[in-house]
XYZ file of C-alpha atoms in Angstrom:
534
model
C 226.957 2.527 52.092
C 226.378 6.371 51.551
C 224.245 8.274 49.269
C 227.785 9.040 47.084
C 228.424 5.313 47.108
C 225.168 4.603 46.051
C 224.828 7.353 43.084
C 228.053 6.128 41.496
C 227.097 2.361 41.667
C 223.488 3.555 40.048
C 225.378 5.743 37.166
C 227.245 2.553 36.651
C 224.191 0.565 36.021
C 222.638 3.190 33.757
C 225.652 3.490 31.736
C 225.935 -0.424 31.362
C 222.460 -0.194 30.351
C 222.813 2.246 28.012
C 226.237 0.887 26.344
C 224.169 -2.286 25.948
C 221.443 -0.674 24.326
C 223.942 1.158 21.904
C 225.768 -2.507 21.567
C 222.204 -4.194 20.520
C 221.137 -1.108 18.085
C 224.779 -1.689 16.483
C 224.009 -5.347 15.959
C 220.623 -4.874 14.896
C 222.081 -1.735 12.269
C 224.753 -4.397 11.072
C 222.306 -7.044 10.417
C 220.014 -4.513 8.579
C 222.978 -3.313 6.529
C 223.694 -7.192 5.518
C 220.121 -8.047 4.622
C 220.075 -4.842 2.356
C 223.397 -5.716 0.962
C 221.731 -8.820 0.122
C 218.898 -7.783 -1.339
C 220.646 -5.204 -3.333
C 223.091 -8.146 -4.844
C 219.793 -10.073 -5.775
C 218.406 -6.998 -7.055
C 221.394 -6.341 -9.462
C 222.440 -9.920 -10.273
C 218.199 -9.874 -11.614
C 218.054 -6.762 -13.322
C 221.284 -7.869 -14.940
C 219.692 -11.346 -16.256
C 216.908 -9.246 -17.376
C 218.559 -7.008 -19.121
C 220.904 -10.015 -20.940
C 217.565 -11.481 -21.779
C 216.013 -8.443 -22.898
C 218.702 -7.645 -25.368
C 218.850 -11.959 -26.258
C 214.914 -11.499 -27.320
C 214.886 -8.136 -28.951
C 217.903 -9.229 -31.399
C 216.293 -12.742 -31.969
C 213.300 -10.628 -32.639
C 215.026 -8.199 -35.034
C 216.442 -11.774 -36.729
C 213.441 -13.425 -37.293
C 211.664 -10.582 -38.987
C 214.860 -10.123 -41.336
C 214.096 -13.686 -42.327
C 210.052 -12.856 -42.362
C 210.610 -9.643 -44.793
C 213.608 -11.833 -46.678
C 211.469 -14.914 -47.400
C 208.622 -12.554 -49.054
C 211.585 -12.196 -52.106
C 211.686 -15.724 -52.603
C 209.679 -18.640 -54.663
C 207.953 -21.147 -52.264
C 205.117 -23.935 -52.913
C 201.828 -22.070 -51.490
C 201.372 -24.276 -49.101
C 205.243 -23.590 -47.797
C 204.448 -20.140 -48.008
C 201.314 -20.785 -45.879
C 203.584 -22.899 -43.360
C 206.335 -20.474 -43.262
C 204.065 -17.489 -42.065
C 202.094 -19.271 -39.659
C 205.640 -20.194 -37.901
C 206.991 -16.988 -38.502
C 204.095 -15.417 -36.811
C 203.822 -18.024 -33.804
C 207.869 -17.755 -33.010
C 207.340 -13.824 -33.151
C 204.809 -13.804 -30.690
C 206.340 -16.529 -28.787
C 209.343 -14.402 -28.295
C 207.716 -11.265 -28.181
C 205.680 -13.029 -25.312
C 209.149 -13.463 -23.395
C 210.258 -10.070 -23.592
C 207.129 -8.883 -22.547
C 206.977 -10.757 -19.326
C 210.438 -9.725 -18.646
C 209.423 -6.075 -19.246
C 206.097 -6.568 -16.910
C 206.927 -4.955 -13.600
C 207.079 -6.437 -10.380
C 203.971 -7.812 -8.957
C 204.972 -7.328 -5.630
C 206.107 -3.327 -6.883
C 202.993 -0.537 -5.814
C 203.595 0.870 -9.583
C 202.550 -2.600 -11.143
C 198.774 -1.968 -11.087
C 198.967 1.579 -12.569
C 200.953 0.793 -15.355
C 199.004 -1.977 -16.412
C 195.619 0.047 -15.717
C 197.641 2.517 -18.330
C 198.366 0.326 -21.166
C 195.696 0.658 -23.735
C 193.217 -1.745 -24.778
C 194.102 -3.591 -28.421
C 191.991 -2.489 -31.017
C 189.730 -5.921 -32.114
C 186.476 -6.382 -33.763
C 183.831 -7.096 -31.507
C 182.728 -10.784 -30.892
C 179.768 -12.102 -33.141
C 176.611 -10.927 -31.342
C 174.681 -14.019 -32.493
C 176.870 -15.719 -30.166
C 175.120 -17.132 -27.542
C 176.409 -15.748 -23.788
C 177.548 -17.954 -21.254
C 177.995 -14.977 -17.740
C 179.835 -16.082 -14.930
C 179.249 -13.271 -12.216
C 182.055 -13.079 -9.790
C 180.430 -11.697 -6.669
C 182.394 -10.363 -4.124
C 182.192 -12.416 -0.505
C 180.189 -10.173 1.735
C 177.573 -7.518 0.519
C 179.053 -5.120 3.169
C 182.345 -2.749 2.949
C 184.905 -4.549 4.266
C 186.342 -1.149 5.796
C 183.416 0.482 7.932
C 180.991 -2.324 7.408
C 177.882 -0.492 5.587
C 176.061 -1.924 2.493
C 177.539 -1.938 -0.981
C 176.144 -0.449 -3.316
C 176.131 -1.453 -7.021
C 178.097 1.319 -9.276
C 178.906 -0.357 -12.421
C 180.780 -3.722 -14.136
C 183.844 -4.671 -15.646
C 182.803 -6.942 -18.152
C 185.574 -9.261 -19.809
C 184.568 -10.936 -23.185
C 186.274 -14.569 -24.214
C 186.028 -16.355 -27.275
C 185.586 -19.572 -26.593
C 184.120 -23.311 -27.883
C 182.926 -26.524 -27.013
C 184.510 -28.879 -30.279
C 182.696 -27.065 -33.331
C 180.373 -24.834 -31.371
C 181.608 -21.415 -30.552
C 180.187 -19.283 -27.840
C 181.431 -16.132 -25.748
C 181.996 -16.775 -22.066
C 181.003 -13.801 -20.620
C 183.068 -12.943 -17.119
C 181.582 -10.552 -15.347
C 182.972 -8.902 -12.361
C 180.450 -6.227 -10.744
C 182.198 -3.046 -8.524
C 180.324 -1.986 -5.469
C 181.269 1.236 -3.872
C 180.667 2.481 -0.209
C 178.963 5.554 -0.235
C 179.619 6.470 4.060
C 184.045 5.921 2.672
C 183.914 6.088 -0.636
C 185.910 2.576 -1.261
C 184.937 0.563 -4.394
C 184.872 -3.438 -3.822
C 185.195 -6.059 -6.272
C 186.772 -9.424 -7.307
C 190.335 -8.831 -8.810
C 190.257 -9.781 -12.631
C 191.742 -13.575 -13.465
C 195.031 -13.139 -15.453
C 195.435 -15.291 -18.624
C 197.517 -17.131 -20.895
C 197.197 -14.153 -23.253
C 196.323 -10.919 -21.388
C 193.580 -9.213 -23.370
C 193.141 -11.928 -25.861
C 189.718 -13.173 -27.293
C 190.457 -16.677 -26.527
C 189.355 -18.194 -23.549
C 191.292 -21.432 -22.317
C 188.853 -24.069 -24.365
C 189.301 -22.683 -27.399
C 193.301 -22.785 -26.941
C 193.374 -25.926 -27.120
C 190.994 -27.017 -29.788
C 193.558 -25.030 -31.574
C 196.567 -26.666 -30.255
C 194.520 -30.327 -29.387
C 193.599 -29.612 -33.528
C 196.833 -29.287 -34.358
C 198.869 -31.392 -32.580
C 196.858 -34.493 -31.839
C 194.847 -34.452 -34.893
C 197.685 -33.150 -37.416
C 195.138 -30.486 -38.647
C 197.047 -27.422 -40.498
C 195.628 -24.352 -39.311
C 194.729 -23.259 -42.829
C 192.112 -26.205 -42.283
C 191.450 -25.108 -38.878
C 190.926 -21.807 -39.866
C 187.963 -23.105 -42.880
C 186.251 -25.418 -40.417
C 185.794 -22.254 -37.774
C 184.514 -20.719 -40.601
C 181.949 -22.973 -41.552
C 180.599 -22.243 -37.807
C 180.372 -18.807 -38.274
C 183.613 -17.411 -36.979
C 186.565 -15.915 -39.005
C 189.789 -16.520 -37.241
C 192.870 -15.890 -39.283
C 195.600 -18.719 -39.724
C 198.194 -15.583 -38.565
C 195.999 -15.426 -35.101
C 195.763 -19.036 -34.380
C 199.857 -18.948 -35.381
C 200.497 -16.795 -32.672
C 197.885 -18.390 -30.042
C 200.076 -21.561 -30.108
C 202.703 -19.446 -29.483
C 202.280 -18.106 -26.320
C 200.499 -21.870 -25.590
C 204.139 -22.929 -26.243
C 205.785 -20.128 -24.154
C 202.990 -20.671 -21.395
C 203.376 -24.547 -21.580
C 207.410 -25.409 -21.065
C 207.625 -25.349 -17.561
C 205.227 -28.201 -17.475
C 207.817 -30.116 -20.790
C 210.839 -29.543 -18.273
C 208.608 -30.965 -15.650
C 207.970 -33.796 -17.284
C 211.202 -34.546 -18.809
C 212.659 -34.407 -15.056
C 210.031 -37.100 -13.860
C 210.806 -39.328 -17.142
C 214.409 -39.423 -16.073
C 213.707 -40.993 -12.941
C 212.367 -44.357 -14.307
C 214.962 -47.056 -14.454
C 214.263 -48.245 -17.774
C 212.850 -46.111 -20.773
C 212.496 -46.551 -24.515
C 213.650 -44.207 -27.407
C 213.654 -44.064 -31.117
C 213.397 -41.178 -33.941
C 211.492 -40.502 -36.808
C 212.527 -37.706 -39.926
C 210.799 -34.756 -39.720
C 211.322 -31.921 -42.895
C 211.796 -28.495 -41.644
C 211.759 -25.432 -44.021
C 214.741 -23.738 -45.107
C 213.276 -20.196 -46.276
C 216.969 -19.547 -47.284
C 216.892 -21.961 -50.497
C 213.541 -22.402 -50.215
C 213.502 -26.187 -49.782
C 213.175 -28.145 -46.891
C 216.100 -29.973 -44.771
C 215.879 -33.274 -43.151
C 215.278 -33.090 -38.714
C 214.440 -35.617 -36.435
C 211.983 -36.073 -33.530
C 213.771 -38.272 -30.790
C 211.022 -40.002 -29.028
C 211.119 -41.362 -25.519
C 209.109 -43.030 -23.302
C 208.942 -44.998 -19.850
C 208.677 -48.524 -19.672
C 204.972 -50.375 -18.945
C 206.077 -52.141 -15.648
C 203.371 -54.075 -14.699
C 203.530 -54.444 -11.203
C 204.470 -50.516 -10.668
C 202.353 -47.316 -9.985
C 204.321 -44.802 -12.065
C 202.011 -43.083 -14.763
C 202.948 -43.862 -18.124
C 205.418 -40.213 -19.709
C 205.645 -39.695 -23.449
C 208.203 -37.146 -24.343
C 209.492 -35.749 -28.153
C 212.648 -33.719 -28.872
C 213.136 -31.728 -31.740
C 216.448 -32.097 -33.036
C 218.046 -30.290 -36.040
C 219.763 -34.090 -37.398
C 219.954 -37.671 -35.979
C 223.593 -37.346 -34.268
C 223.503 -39.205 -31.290
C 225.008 -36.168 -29.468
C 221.225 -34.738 -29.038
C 220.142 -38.556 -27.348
C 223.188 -37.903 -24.850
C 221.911 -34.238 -24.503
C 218.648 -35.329 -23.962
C 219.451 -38.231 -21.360
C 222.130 -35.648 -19.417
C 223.211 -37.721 -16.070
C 220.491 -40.657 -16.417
C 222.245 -44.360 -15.986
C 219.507 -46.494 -16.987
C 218.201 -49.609 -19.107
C 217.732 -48.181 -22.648
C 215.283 -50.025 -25.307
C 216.791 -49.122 -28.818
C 216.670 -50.328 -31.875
C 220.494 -50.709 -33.438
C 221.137 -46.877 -34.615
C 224.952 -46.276 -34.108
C 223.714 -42.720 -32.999
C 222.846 -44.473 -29.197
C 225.892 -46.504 -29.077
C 228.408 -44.346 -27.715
C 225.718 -43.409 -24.373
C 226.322 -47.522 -23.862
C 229.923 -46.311 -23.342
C 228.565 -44.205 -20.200
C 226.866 -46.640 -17.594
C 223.392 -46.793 -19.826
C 222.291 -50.509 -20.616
C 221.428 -51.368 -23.578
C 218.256 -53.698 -24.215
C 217.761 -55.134 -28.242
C 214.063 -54.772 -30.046
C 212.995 -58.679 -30.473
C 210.358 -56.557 -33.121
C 212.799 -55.171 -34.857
C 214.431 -58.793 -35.105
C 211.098 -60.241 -36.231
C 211.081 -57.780 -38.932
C 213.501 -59.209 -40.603
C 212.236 -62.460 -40.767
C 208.707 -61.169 -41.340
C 210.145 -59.219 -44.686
C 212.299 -62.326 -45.607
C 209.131 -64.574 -45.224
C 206.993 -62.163 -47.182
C 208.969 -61.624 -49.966
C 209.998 -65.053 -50.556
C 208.461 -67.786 -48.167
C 212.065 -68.785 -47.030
C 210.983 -72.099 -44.407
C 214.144 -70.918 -42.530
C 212.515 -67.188 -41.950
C 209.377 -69.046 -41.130
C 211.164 -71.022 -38.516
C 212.414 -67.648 -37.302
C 209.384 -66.410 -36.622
C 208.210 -69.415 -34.757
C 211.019 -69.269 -32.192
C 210.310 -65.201 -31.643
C 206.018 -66.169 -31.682
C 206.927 -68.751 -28.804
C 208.535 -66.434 -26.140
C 205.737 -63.633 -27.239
C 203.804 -66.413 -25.826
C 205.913 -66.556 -22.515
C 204.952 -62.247 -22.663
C 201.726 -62.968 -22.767
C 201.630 -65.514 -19.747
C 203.844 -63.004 -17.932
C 201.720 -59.563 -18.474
C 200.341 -59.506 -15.218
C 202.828 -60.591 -12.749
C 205.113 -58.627 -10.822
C 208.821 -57.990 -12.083
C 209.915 -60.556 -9.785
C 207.879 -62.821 -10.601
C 208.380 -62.016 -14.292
C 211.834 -62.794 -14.076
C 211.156 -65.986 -12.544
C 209.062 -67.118 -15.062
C 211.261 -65.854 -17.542
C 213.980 -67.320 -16.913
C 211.938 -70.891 -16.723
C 210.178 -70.700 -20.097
C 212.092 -67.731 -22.119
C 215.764 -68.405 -21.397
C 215.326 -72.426 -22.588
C 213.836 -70.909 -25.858
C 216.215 -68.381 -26.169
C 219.371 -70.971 -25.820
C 217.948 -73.485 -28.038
C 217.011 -70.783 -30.539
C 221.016 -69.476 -30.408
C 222.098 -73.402 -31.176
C 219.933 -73.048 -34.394
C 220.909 -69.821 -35.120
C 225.165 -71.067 -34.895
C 224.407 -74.117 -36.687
C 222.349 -72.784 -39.313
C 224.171 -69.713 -40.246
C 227.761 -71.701 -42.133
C 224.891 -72.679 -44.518
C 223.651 -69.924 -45.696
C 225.120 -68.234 -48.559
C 226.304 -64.637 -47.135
C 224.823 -61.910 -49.775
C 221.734 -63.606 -48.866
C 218.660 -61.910 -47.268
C 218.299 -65.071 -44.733
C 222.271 -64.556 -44.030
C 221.522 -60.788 -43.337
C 218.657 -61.599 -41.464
C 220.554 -64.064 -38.805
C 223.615 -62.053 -38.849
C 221.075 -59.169 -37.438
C 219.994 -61.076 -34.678
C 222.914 -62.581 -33.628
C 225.142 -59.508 -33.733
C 222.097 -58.026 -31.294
C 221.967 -61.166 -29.360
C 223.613 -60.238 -26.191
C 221.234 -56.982 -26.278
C 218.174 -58.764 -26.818
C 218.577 -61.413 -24.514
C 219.011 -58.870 -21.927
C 215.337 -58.908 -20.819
C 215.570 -62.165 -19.123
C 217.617 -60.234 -16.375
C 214.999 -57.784 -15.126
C 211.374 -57.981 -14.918
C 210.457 -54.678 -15.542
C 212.349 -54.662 -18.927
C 210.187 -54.901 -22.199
C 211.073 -57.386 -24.894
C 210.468 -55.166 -27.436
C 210.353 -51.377 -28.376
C 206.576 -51.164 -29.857
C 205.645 -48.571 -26.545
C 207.615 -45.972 -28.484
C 206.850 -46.538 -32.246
C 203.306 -46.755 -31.789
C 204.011 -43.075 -29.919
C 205.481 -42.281 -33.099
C 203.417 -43.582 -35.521
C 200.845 -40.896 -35.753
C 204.119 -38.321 -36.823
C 203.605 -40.456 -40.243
C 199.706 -38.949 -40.156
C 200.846 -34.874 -39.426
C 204.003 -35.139 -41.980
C 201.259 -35.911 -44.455
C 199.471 -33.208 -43.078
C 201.650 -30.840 -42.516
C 204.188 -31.175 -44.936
C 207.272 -30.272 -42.867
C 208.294 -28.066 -39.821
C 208.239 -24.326 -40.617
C 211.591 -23.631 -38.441
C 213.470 -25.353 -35.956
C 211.707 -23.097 -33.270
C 208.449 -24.386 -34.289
C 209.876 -27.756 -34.443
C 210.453 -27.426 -30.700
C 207.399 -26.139 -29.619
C 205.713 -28.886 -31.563
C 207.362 -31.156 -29.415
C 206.598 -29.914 -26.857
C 202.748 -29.361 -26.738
C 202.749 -33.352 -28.759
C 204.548 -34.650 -25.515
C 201.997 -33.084 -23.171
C 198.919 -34.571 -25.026
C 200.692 -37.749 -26.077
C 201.198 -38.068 -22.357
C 197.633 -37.016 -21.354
C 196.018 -39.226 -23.359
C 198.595 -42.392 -22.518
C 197.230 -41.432 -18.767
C 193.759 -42.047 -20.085
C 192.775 -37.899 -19.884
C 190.432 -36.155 -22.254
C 193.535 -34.060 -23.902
C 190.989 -31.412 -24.317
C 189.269 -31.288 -21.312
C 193.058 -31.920 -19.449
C 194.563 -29.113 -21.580
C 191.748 -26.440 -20.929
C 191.879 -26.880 -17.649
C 195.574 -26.586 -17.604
C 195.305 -23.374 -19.693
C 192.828 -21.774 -17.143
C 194.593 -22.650 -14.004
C 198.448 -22.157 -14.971
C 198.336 -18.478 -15.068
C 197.865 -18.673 -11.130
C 199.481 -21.827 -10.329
C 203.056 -21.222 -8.557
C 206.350 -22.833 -9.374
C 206.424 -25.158 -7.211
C 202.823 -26.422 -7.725
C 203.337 -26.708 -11.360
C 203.793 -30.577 -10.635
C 199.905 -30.660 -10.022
C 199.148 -29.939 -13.265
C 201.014 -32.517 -15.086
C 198.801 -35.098 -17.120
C 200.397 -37.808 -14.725
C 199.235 -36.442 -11.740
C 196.687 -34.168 -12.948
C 192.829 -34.136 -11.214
C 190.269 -31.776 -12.819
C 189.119 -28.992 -11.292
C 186.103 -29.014 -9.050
């Protein structure tokens, strides 16, 4: 092979080369082009939620201080008036919370930390300096600059001042976060500031939730609220608490949807619902709405963490329960509210109250001493007795036993029941009574046919029974906004405390970590799986 031969075979090779080359810069320019694409589709379809969202808030904004400025016109008890700006104030800054976040730039943007270095402090009076001060110094790691490795050198201190309380004593939690500069590069070194539930706020995390723990465990108003704190030395308006809980509200919902996504993976539950009054500023009276209570199921031989959950509803139609309960197929304790009947229709099972059937006979008995009511209540006693016997065994095990000393009860209790009920006269209370139980009976019976099914629906009104405390407390709901986000924070520290937490300590905790807690780790936080801090 000549030196011609050999030239044209190495041109060949360099042009191959270079044609590939060419080929893979193509590729790697097309793939480029489609990850930009990409990103610029995200990019639009985002700023185009934001900007729907943006223009949702500021109009639901504009609404609720038309009906803020309208309800100052009208004639309300002082203590609605009271009720009505607290809410008004807490669902303004709960929205106004929204819109802000949706306004906040990017975190991952380089202009994020200028323009929130340029937004100027709120104006606030300073914190009682006979306070006492608990400092927290947050040290950088190493004493040396991190860039050419000489010693720091102390220049100065951002200081951050908190409000904050054990229950009843108030102190300032002092967070102090020194800056050390490099004189030999001229680099300043320090630990980044701790982001909060409310940025720039007085209120550190434990004194959120005395407010809300206040509020919404112990059904104190925060007119009360705001005398107690007074009576420690602090003044903190009932319009500032209003608009702590809030952003506690706004800050807290992740953790309600959470929840209610855990609760509807049990295979049985409870539910019930209790009248709630919520303001109407436009006649200035109040309307009648419901909190729809649910809960899981005590099985006895399972692991699951016992979930509490309310639902603010604006009236009792069963549509909200079927809202509520979306795609769940379950076993459903109930007492006999047409509202539920129609989800009975959709794969749910329904299980009857044996409490609710007592009642009956209980009343009866009461008011009259009817033998036949007392007889009643001796047959329902007896397989509370076969409960009791049962409490600790596995649902397996349950059912066995169940079905050995409940179901002969139950039958013999049905024979008495059909041969008892011809003689009674039937505008009687005794006739009512029996009619009750045996138009329930198929429901009621139900329990022999699963072990981890409850006999009765006590779990969830004892859950509700402390609403009856706070409606004498606080009157009525001030809107159905607030009605929601009462719900909401009651079902996290109804749940808390069902898990045997401090709802305090779990709920300051909470408060302190969520701000820097990711989405997906928002699970850790939930009173059911929740482990304090170390």
């Amino acid at each position: 092979m000549d030196s011609a031969q050999l030239a044209t075979i190495t041109d060949a090779e360099v042009l191959r080369g270079i044609v590939a080359n060419a080929l893979e810069q193509i590729a790697e320019r097309d793939q480029s082009i489609a990850q930009f694409t990409t990103e610029i589709a995200r990019r639009d379809h985002t700023i185009a939620w934001k900007s729907a969202e943006i223009e949702r808030l500021t109009a639901e904004i504009a609404r609720l201080r038309r009906v803020q400025f309208a309800a100052r016109s009208e004639k309300m008890d002082p203590d609605q008036r009271a009720l009505f700006d607290e809410t008004m104030a807490a669902d303004l800054a709960a929205v106004e919370t929204q819109l802000q976040a949706l306004r906040a730039p990017d975190p991952a943007s380089p202009a994020a930390t200028p323009a929130q270095a340029q937004r100027p402090a709120p104006r606030r009076a300073p914190l009682p300096a006979e306070l006492p001060r608990v400092e927290t110094r947050h040290e950088p790691a190493s004493c040396t600059c991190a860039q050419c490795g000489t010693a720091l050198v102390l220049i100065g201190e951002h200081v951050s001042e908190k409000l904050d309380c054990k229950p009843l004593e108030f102190f300032v939690r002092r967070e102090v976060y020194p800056q050390y500069a490099c004189r030999a590069c001229a680099t300043v070194t320090a630990v980044p500031v701790a982001p909060a539930i409310i940025d720039r706020g007085i209120a550190a995390p434990g004194l959120l939730a005395q407010v809300a723990v206040s509020k919404y465990l112990d059904h104190l108003p925060l007119y009360r609220q705001e005398a107690i704190y007074a009576r420690s030395g602090v003044t903190l308006g009932r319009t500032t608490l209003a608009e702590w809980i809030g952003a506690i509200g706004v800050a807290l919902q992740p953790l309600v949807d959470a929840l209610r996504r855990e609760l509807l993976t049990r295979p049985v539950l409870h539910a019930d619902e209790t009248p709630v009054a919520q303001l109407d500023p436009g006649r200035g009276q109040t309307q009648r709405a419901y909190l729809f209570a649910y809960a899981s199921a005590a099985g006895h031989d399972e692991t699951e963490p016992p979930i509490i959950l309310f639902d603010y509803c604006a009236s009792r139609s069963g549509q909200h329960a079927r809202r509520f309960l979306g795609d769940w197929r379950g076993r459903l304790m109930v007492d006999d509210f047409s509202g539920y009947k129609a989800l009975f229709c959709t794969g749910i099972t329904e299980l009857g109250c044996w409490a609710h059937a007592r009642r009956k006979y209980y009343d009866l008995h009461q008011a009259s001493g009817s033998p036949v009511a007392q007889e009643a209540l001796n047959w329902i006693a007896a397989l509370y007795r076969v409960e009791a016997a049962a409490k600790d065994l596995a649902a397996e095990d349950r059912k066995a036993y169940r079905q050995e000393h409940a179901a002969p009860l139950l039958h013999a209790m049905r024979v008495w029941l059909d041969d008892l009920r011809p003689t009674v006269p039937g505008a009687s209370g005794t006739a009512r009574a029996i009619d009750y139980t045996l138009r329930r009976w198929s429901a009621l019976t139900r329990y022999l046919e699963d072990g981890r099914d409850p006999i009765d629906n006590n779990r969830i009104e004892n859950a509700i029974r402390p609403i009856a405390l706070g409606r004498r407390n606080w009157l009525f709901a001030g809107s159905e906004r607030a009605g929601q986000r009462a719900a909401a924070i009651m079902s996290l520290l109804a749940t808390a405390k069902a898990n045997g937490h401090d709802p305090h300590a779990w709920l300051t905790d909470v408060l302190t970590r969520l701000p820097t807690t990711r989405d997906r780790d928002i699970g850790t936080l939930l009173p059911t799986t929740w482990q304090p801090a170390t």
